[in-house]
PDB file of C-alpha atoms in Angstrom:
ATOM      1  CA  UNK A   1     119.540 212.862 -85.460  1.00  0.00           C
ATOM      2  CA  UNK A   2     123.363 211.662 -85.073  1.00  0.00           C
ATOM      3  CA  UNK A   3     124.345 214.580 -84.987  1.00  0.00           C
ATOM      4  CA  UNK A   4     122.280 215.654 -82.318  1.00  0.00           C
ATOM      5  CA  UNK A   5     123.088 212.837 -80.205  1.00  0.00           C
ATOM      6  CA  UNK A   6     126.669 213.467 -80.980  1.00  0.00           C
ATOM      7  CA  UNK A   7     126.773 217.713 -79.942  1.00  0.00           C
ATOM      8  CA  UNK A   8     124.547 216.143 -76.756  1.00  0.00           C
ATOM      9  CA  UNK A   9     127.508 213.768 -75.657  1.00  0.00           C
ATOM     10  CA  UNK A  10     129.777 216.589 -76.457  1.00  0.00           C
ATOM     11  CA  UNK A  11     128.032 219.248 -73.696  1.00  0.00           C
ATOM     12  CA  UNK A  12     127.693 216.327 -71.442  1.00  0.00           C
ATOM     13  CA  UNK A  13     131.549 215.622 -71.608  1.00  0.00           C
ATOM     14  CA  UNK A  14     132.507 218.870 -71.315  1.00  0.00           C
ATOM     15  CA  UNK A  15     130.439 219.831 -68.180  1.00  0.00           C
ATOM     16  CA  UNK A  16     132.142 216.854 -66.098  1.00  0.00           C
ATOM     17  CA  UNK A  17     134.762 217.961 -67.640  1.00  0.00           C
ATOM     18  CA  UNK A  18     134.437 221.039 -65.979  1.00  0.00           C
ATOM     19  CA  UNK A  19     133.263 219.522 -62.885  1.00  0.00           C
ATOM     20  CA  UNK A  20     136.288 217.317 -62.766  1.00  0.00           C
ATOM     21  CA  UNK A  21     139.075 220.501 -63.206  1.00  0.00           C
ATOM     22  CA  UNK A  22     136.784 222.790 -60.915  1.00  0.00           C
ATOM     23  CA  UNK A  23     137.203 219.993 -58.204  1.00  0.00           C
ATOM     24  CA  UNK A  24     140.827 219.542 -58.649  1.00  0.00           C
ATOM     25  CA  UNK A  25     141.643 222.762 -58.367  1.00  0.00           C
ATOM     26  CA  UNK A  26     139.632 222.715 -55.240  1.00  0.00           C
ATOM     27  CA  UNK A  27     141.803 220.247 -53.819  1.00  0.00           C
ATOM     28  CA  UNK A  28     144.923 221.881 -54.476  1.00  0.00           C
ATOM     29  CA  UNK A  29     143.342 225.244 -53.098  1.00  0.00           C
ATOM     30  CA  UNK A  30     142.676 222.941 -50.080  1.00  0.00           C
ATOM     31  CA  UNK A  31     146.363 221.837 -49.934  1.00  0.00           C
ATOM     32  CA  UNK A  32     147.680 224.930 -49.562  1.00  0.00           C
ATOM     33  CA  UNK A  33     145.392 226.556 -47.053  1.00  0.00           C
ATOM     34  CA  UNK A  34     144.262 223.703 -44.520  1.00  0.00           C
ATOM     35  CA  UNK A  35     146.739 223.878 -41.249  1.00  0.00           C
ATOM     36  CA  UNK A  36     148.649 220.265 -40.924  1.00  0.00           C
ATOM     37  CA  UNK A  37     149.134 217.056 -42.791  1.00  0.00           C
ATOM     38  CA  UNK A  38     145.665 215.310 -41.429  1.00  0.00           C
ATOM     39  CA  UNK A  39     143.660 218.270 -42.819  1.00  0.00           C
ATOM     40  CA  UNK A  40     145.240 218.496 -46.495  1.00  0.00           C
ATOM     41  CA  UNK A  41     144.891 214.977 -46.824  1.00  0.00           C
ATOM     42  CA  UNK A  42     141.422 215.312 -45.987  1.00  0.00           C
ATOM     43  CA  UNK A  43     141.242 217.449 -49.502  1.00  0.00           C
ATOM     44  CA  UNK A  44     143.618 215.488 -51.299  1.00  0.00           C
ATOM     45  CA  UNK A  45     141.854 211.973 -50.975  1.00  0.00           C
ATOM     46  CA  UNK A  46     138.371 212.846 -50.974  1.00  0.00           C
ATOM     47  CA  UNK A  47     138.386 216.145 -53.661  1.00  0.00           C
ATOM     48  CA  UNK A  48     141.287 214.224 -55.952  1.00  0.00           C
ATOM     49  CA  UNK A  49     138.507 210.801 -56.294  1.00  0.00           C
ATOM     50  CA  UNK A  50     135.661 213.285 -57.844  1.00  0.00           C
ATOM     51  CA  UNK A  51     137.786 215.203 -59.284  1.00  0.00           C
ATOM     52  CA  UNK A  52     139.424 212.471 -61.376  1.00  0.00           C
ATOM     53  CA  UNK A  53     136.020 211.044 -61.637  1.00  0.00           C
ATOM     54  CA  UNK A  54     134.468 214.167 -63.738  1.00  0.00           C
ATOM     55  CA  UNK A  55     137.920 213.911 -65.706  1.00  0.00           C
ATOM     56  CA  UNK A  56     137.337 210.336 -66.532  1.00  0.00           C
ATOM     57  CA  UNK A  57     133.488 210.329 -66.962  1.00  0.00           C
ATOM     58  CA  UNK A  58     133.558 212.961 -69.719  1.00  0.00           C
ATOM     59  CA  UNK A  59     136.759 210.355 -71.506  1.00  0.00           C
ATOM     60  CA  UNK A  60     133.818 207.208 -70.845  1.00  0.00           C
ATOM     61  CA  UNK A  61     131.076 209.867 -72.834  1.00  0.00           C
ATOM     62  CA  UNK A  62     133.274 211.002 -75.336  1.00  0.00           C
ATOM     63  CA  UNK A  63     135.257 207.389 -76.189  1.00  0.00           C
ATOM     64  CA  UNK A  64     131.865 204.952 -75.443  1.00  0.00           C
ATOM     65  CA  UNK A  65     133.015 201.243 -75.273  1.00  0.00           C
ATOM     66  CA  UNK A  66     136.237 201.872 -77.454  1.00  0.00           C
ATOM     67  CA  UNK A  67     139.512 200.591 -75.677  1.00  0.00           C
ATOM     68  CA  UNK A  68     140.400 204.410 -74.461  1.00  0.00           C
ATOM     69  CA  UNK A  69     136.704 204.527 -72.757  1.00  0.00           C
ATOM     70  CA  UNK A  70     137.465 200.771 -71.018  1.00  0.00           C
ATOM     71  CA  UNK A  71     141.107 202.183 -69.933  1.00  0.00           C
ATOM     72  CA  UNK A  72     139.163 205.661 -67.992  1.00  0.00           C
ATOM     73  CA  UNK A  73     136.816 202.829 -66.347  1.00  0.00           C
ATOM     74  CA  UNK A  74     139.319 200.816 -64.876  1.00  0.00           C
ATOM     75  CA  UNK A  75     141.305 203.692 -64.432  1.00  0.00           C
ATOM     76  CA  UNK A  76     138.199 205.033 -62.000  1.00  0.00           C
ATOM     77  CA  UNK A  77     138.200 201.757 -60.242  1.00  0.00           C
ATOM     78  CA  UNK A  78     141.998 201.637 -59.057  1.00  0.00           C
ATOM     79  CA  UNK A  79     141.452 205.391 -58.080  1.00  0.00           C
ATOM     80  CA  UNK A  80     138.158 203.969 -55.660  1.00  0.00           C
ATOM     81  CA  UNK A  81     140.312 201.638 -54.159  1.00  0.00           C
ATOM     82  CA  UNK A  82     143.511 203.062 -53.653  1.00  0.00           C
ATOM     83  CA  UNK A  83     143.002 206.864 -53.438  1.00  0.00           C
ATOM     84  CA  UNK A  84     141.840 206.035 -49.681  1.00  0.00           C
ATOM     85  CA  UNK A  85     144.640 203.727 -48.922  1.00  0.00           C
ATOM     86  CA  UNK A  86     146.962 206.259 -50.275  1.00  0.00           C
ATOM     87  CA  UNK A  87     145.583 208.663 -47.584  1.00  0.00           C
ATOM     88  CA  UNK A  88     145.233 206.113 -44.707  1.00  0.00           C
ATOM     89  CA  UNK A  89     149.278 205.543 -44.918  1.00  0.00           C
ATOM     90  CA  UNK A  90     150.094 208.779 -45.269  1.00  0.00           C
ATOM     91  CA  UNK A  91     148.620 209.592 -42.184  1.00  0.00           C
ATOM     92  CA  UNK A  92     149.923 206.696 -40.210  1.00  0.00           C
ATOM     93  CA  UNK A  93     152.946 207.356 -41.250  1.00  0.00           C
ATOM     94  CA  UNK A  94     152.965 210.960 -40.823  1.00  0.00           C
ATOM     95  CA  UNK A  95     152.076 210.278 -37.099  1.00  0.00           C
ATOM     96  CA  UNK A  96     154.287 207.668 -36.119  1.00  0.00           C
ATOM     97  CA  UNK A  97     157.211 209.976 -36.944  1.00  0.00           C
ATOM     98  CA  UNK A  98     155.608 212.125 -34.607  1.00  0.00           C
ATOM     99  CA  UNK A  99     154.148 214.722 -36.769  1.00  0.00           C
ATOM    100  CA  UNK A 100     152.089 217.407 -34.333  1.00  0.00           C
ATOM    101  CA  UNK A 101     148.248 217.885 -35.261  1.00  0.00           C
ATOM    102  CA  UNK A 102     147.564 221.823 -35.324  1.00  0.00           C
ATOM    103  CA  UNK A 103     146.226 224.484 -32.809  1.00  0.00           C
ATOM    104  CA  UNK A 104     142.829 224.020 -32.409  1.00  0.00           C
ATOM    105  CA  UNK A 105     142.472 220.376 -32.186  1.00  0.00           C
ATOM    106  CA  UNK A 106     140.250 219.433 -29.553  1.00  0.00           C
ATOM    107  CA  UNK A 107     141.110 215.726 -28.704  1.00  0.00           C
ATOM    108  CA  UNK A 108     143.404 213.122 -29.735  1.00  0.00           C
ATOM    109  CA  UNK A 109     141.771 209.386 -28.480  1.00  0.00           C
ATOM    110  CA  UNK A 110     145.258 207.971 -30.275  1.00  0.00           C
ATOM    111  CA  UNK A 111     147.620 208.995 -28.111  1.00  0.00           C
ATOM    112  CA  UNK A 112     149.655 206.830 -26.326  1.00  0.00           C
ATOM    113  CA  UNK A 113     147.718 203.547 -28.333  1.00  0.00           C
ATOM    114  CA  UNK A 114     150.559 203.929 -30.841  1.00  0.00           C
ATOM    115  CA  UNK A 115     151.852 200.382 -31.982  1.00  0.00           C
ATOM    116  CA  UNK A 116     155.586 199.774 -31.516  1.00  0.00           C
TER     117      UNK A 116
ATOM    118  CA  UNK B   1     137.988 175.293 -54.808  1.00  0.00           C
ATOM    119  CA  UNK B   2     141.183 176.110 -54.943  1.00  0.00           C
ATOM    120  CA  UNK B   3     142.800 179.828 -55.345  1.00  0.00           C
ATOM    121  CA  UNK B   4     144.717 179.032 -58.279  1.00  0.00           C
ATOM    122  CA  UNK B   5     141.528 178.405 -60.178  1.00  0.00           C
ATOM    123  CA  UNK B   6     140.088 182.073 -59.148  1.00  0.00           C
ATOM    124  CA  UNK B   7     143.593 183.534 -59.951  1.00  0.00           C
ATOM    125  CA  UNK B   8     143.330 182.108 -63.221  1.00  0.00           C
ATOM    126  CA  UNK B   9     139.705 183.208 -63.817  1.00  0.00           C
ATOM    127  CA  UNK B  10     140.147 186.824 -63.111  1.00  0.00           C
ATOM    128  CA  UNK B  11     143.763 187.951 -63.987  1.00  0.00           C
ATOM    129  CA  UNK B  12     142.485 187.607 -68.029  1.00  0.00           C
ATOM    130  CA  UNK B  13     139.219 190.048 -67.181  1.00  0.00           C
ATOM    131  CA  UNK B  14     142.039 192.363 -65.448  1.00  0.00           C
ATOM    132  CA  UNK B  15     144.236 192.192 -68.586  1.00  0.00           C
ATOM    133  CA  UNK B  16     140.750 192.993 -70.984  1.00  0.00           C
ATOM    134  CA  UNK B  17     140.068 195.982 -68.255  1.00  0.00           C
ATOM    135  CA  UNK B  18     143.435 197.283 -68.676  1.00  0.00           C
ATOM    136  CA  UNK B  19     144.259 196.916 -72.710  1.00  0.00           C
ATOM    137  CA  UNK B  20     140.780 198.188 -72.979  1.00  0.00           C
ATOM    138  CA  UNK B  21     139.544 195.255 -75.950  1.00  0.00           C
ATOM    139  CA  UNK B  22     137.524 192.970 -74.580  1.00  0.00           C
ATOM    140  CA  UNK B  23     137.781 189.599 -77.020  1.00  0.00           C
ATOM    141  CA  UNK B  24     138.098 186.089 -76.696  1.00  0.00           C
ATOM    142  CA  UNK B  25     141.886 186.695 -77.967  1.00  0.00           C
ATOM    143  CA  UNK B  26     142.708 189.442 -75.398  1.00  0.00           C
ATOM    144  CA  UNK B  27     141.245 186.814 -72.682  1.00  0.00           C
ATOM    145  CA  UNK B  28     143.631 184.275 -74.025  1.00  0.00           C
ATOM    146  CA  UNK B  29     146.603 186.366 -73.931  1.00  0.00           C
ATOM    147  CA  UNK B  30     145.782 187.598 -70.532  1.00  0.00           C
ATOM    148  CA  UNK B  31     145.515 183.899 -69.382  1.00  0.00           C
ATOM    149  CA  UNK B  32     148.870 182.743 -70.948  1.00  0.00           C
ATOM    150  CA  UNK B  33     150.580 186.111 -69.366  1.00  0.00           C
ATOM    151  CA  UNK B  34     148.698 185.582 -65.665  1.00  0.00           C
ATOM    152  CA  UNK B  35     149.886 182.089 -65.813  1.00  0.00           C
ATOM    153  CA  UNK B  36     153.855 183.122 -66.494  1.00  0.00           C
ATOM    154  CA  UNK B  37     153.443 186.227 -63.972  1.00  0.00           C
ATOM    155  CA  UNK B  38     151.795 183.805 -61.378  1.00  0.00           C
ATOM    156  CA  UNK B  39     153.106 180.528 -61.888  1.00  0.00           C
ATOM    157  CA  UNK B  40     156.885 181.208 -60.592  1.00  0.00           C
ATOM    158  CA  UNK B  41     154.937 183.032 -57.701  1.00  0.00           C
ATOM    159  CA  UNK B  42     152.952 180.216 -56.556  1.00  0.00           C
ATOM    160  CA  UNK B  43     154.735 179.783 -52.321  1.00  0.00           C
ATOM    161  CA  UNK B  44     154.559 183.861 -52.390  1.00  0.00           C
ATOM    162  CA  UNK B  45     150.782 183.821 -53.167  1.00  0.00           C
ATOM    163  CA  UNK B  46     149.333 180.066 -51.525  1.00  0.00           C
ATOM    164  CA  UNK B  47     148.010 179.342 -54.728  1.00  0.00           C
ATOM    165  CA  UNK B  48     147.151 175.474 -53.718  1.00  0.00           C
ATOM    166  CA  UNK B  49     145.876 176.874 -50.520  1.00  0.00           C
ATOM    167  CA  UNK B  50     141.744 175.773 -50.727  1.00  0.00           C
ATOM    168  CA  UNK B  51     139.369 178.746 -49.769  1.00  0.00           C
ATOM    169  CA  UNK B  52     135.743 178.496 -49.637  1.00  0.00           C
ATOM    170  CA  UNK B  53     134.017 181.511 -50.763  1.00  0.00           C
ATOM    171  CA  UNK B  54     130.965 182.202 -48.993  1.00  0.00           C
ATOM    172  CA  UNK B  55     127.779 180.576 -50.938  1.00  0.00           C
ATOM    173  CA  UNK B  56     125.765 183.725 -51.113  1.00  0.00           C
ATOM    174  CA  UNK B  57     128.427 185.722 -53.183  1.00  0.00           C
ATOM    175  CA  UNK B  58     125.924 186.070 -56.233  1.00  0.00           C
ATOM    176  CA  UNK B  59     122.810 186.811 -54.020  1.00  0.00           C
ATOM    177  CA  UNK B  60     124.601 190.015 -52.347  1.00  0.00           C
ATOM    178  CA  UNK B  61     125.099 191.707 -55.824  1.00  0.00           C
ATOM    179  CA  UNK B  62     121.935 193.405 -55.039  1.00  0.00           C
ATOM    180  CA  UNK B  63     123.258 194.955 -51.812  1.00  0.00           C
ATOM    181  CA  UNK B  64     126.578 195.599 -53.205  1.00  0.00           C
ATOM    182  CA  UNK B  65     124.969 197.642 -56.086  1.00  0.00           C
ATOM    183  CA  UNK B  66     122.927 199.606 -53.142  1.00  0.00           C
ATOM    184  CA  UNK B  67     126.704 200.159 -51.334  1.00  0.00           C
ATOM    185  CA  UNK B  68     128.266 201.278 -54.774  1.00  0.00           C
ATOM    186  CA  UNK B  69     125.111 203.831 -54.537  1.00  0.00           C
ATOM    187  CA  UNK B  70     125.570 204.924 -51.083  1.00  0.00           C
ATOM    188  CA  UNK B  71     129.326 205.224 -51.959  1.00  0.00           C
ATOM    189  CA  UNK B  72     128.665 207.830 -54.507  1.00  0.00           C
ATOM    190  CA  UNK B  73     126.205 209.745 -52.687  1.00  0.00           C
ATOM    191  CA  UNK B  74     128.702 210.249 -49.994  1.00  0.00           C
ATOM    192  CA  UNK B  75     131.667 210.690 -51.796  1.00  0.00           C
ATOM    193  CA  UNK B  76     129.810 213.483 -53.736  1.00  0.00           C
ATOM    194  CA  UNK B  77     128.221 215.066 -49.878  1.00  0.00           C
ATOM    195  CA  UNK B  78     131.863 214.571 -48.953  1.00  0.00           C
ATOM    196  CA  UNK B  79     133.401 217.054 -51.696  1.00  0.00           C
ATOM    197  CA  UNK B  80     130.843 219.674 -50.975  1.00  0.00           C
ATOM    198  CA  UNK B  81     132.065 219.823 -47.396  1.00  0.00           C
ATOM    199  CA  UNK B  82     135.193 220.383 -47.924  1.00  0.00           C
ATOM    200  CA  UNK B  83     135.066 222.984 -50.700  1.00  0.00           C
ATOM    201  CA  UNK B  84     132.679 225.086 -48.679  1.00  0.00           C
ATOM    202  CA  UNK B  85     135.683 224.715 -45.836  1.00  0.00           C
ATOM    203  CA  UNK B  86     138.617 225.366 -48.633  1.00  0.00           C
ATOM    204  CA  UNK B  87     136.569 228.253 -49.697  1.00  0.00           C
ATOM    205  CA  UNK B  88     135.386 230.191 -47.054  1.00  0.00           C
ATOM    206  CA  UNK B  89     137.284 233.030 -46.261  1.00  0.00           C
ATOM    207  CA  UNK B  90     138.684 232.205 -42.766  1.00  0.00           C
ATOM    208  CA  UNK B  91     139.481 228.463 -42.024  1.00  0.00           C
ATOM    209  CA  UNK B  92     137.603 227.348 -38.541  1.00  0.00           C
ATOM    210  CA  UNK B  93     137.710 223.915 -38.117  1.00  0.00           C
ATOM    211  CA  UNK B  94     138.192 222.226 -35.160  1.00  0.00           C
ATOM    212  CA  UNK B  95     139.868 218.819 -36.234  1.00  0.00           C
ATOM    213  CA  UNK B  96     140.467 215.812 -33.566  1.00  0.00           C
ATOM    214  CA  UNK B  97     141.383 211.999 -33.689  1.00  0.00           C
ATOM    215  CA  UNK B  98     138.110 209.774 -32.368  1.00  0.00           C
ATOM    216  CA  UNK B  99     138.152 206.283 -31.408  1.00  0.00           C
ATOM    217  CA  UNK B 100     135.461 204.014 -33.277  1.00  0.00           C
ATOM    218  CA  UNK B 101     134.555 200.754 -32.145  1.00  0.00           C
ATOM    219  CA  UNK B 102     133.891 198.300 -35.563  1.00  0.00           C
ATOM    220  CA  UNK B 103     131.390 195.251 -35.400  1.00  0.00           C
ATOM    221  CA  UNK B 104     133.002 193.637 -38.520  1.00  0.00           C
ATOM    222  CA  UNK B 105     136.019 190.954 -37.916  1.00  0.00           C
ATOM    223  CA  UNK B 106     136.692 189.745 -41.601  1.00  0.00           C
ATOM    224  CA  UNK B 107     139.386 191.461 -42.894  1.00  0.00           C
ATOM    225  CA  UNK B 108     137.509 192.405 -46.235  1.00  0.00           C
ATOM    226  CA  UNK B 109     135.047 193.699 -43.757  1.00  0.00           C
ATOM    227  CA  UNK B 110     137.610 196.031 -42.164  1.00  0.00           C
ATOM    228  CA  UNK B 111     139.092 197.303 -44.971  1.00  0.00           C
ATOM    229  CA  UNK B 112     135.474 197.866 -46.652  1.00  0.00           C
ATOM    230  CA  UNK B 113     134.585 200.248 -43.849  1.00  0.00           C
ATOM    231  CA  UNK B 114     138.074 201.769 -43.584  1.00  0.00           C
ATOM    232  CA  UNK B 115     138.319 202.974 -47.361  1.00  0.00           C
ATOM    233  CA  UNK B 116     134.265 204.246 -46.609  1.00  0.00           C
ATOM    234  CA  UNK B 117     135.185 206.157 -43.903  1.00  0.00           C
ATOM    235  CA  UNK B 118     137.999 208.047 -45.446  1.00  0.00           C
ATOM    236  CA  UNK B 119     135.742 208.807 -48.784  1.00  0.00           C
ATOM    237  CA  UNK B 120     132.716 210.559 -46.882  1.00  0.00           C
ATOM    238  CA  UNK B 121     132.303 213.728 -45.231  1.00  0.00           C
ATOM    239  CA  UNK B 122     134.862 214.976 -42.818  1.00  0.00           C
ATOM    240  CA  UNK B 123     136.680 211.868 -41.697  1.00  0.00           C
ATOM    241  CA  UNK B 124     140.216 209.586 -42.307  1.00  0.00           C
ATOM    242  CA  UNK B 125     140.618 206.341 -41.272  1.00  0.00           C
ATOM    243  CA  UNK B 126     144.452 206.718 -39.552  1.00  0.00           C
ATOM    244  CA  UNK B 127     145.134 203.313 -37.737  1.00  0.00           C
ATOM    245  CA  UNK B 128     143.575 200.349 -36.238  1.00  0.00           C
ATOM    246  CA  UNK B 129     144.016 198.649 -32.929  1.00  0.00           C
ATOM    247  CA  UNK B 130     145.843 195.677 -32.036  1.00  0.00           C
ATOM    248  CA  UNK B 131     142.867 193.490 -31.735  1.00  0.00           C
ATOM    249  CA  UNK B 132     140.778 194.646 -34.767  1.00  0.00           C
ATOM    250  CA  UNK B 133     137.807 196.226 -32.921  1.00  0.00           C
ATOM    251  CA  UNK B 134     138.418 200.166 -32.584  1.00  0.00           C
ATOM    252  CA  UNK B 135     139.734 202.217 -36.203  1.00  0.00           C
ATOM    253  CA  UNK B 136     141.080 205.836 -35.077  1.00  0.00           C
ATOM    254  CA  UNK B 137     139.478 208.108 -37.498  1.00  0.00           C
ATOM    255  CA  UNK B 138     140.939 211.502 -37.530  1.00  0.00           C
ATOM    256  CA  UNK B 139     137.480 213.846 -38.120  1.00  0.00           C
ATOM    257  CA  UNK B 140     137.797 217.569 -39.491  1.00  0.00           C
ATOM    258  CA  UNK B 141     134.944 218.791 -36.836  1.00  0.00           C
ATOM    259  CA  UNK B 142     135.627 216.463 -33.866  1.00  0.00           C
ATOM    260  CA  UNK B 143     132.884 218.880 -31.924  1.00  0.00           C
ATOM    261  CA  UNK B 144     130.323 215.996 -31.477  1.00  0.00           C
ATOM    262  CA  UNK B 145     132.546 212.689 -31.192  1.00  0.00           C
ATOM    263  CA  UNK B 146     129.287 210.813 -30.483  1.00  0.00           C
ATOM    264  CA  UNK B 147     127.485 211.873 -33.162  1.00  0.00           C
ATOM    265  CA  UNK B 148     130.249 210.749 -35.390  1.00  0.00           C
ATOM    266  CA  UNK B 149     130.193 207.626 -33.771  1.00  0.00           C
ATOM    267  CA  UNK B 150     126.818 206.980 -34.259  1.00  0.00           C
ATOM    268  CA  UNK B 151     126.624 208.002 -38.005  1.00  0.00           C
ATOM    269  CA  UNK B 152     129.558 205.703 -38.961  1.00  0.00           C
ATOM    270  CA  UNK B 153     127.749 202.844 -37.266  1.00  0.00           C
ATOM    271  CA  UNK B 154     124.624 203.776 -38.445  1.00  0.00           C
ATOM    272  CA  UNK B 155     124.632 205.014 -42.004  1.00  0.00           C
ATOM    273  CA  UNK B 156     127.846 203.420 -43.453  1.00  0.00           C
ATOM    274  CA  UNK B 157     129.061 199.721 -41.661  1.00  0.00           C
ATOM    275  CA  UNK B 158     125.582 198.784 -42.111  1.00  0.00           C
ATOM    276  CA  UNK B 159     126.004 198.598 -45.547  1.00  0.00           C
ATOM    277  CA  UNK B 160     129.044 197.394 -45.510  1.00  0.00           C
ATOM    278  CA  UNK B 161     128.361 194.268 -43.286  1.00  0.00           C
ATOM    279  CA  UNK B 162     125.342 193.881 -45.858  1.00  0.00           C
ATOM    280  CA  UNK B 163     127.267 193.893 -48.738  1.00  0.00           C
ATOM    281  CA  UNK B 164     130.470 192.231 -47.779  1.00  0.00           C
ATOM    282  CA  UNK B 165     129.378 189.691 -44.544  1.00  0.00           C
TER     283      UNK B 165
END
């Protein structure tokens, strides 16, 4: 029976696992191919959370409540909260030094509201 | 009650998180190390300052369990937008920066909605006005700026004023 339970956890971790590295590679596809700075961080933030998530959720199966398995969870929680900061100051940044969205944007309600 | 105390109550649960062995030893050591890290820090932080957390803190667990949940669902909606973008063959997107009014004025408020909009589908939180009320989100399909409008009010800050208000 342990051992059943055991080669369970084991397919489990490995699928998010899976998950986790298909998603990451995802966002790096999406760095590469997505026009300007706005767009890639669009990938970046958003595919990089899931992606680490499926990384660290298949640690949480495989470790349980050792100290390794506590370390992924808090390790997920940091990555919840700062993954989107991360993104929001990137872009902030990237357009106060006056970085140009790409063709095909259709409107831009920040202009002009800049902060000095 | 005073900051100090709520420093001192959850830098040894941040030390048990990180070292990854939750015991009564572990929370001792993390006290005696918060206290040395904070202590010198005291002006920097206003650790005599007296705050008054909001009564209800312990009956919104509920709703913030239900915004965890709604978190999740979106950030998991959000990744399968973008990889069908990444992957289809040619990229058409029509991407555009949108002004959204908030309703929230607490700061916690603000940044709860600000770190919701840039995990779900298709939008990035860039800046915020002067006076707090409008967050300029930059949206991969800025098409329908209404609509996107709408669904940020409607679907996300209502949870977030639930669970953080």
């Amino acid at each position: 029976m342990a051992g059943e339970l055991a080669f369970v956890a084991d397919i489990l971790s490995i699928v998010s696992l899976l998950i986790g590295i298909f998603f990451l590679s995802l966002g790096m596809i999406g760095l590469l191919r997505l026009p300007d700075v706005y767009n890639r961080l669009h990938a970046t933030t958003k595919v990089g959370t899931l992606g680490a998530f499926g990384v660290l959720l298949s640690i949480i199966i495989q470790e349980g409540a050792s100290p390794m398995g506590i370390k992924a969870l808090t390790v997920a929680l940091f990555i919840l909260l700062t993954s989107p900061i991360s993104g929001h100051m990137i872009a902030r940044a990237a357009y106060r030094m006056g970085v140009k969205c790409c063709e095909g944007t259709c409107m831009d309600e920040y202009a002009g509201k800049r902060r000095k | 009650m005073k900051r100090r105390l709520i420093t001192y109550m959850a830098l040894p649960v941040v030390w048990c998180l990180v070292s990854g062995y939750v015991t009564i030893g572990s929370l001792f050591l993390g006290l005696i190390f918060g206290m040395l890290v904070v202590e010198p820090f005291s002006k920097l932080y206003r650790l005599d300052e007296v705050v008054h957390p909001t009564g209800d803190w312990i009956a919104k667990i509920p709703k913030k369990v239900k915004y965890f949940y709604v978190l999740i669902k979106e950030i998991i909606k959000a990744n399968i937008v973008v990889a069908k973008i990444v992957l289809s063959p040619k990229i058409d997107i029509k991407p555009g920066i949108i002004a959204v009014p908030i309703r929230t004025k607490t700061n916690i408020g603000i940044t709860g909605i600000a770190n919701t909009i840039t995990l779900t589908p298709g939008t990035l939180t860039v800046d915020i006005s002067d006076d707090k009320s409008v967050l300029y989100v930059h949206s991969i399909d800025a098409t329908n700026p209404q609509g996107i409008r709408d669904s940020i009010r409607d679907d996300l800050e209502r949870y977030v004023l639930e669970a953080f208000e």
